[in-house]
């Protein structure tokens, strides 16, 4: 089993983020607060509670270089929290939204961050020294529905988004006075703010988590139709692949390396994907203990899987409305939908990562304990 630590912080966790030295963790217990815990003598101690939002916090990101926390909430606001002395002080971000803020992420250089919203817009926020506040420029008139996830390209200019309109898009966020032109990536620097680089119409349902590979050559995102999509050469002529899953849909993804992706979601069990010798991405296995099933170990028909579920309900009294019952039979680290996955150790090759979900748990995973996966890394 790859899980090396399971921590029960709350009844439900919306999202989480780690401090730069990984000694503290910030979580949202599915309300309008951020709870910060510090590891002390092998026990997690609550040291701060950030209270400023009026509604559920939907996104948290903790910057690695500047030690700032940015939060986004359904109350249409975002705050940047600075650690001064023994307190965290908020700075308001001018988002100009009329719908909920749904996700947030710092750019690689941490001079900007992106906020996706239910207003069909993406806010690219940057700091104005003269006024001592964070302002935003909006990317409008592209998304046809809510923006569910954002991901920054390593070049600090391109940002990828997913939306409930089923599409994944890549935009340029170059802002004069904030970004500098790089001769090595002149194509990205020459793009105007808000210019759409590519629109991917691969999914026929809602699209959720999206991530770039460490080099920025590959883009991965997931759909609510139990599909995961891999796109190479993002631009005018992208090369796309998709992997269909028999199991429940994914919610988020993370590139462990250029040749491995971890997907998490409604099946409560991280899934490992890797390309074969031909470069075709495939599902490798579940990272946690596999749930018992009446079907064969290989992917069976939908009919046999449904028959197995009905059999389990009649024999064991399991119910589809009970969020805990499927995971109890699985015996895994998570007992409900996994909504967030974050890296813990490594950059181009991540060996440890953490997941959090609606069961209120944060689980730390170590891939170095999986000998069959080490050669893929």
mmCIF file of N, CA and C in Angstrom, residues 28 33 38 50 57 91 125 128 134 142 161 216 241 304 372:
data_model
loop_
_atom_site.group_PDB
_atom_site.id
_atom_site.type_symbol
_atom_site.label_atom_id
_atom_site.label_comp_id
_atom_site.label_asym_id
_atom_site.label_seq_id
_atom_site.Cartn_x
_atom_site.Cartn_y
_atom_site.Cartn_z
ATOM 1 N N UNK A 28 -9.567 23.609 4.039
ATOM 2 C CA UNK A 28 -10.895 24.193 4.198
ATOM 3 C C UNK A 28 -11.847 23.076 4.588
ATOM 4 N N UNK A 33 -13.932 28.980 6.360
ATOM 5 C CA UNK A 33 -12.696 29.176 7.116
ATOM 6 C C UNK A 33 -11.546 28.364 6.515
ATOM 7 N N UNK A 38 0.031 22.651 12.230
ATOM 8 C CA UNK A 38 1.485 22.455 12.251
ATOM 9 C C UNK A 38 1.782 21.089 12.868
ATOM 10 N N UNK A 50 -8.149 31.195 9.558
ATOM 11 C CA UNK A 50 -8.295 32.392 8.725
ATOM 12 C C UNK A 50 -9.785 32.613 8.459
ATOM 13 N N UNK A 57 -15.108 28.245 0.999
ATOM 14 C CA UNK A 57 -13.849 28.483 0.282
ATOM 15 C C UNK A 57 -13.645 27.335 -0.698
ATOM 16 N N UNK A 91 -5.292 40.624 2.397
ATOM 17 C CA UNK A 91 -5.335 41.743 1.463
ATOM 18 C C UNK A 91 -6.397 41.433 0.418
ATOM 19 N N UNK A 125 -4.733 37.955 -11.726
ATOM 20 C CA UNK A 125 -4.520 38.978 -10.688
ATOM 21 C C UNK A 125 -3.036 39.261 -10.500
ATOM 22 N N UNK A 128 -0.494 45.688 -7.275
ATOM 23 C CA UNK A 128 -0.195 47.095 -7.539
ATOM 24 C C UNK A 128 0.421 47.711 -6.300
ATOM 25 N N UNK A 134 -4.361 43.930 -4.775
ATOM 26 C CA UNK A 134 -4.262 43.057 -5.937
ATOM 27 C C UNK A 134 -5.430 43.368 -6.872
ATOM 28 N N UNK A 142 -15.157 33.811 -23.828
ATOM 29 C CA UNK A 142 -14.644 32.561 -24.387
ATOM 30 C C UNK A 142 -15.358 31.360 -23.788
ATOM 31 N N UNK A 161 -7.421 26.136 -18.827
ATOM 32 C CA UNK A 161 -8.661 26.136 -18.059
ATOM 33 C C UNK A 161 -9.549 24.981 -18.506
ATOM 34 N N UNK A 216 6.050 21.217 -19.629
ATOM 35 C CA UNK A 216 5.042 21.989 -20.329
ATOM 36 C C UNK A 216 4.711 21.463 -21.715
ATOM 37 N N UNK A 241 -4.891 12.362 -27.162
ATOM 38 C CA UNK A 241 -5.250 10.984 -26.863
ATOM 39 C C UNK A 241 -6.292 10.998 -25.755
ATOM 40 N N UNK A 304 -22.141 -6.590 -16.443
ATOM 41 C CA UNK A 304 -21.622 -7.421 -15.357
ATOM 42 C C UNK A 304 -21.290 -6.588 -14.138
ATOM 43 N N UNK A 372 7.123 -1.636 -8.449
ATOM 44 C CA UNK A 372 6.708 -1.856 -9.832
ATOM 45 C C UNK A 372 6.521 -0.552 -10.597
#
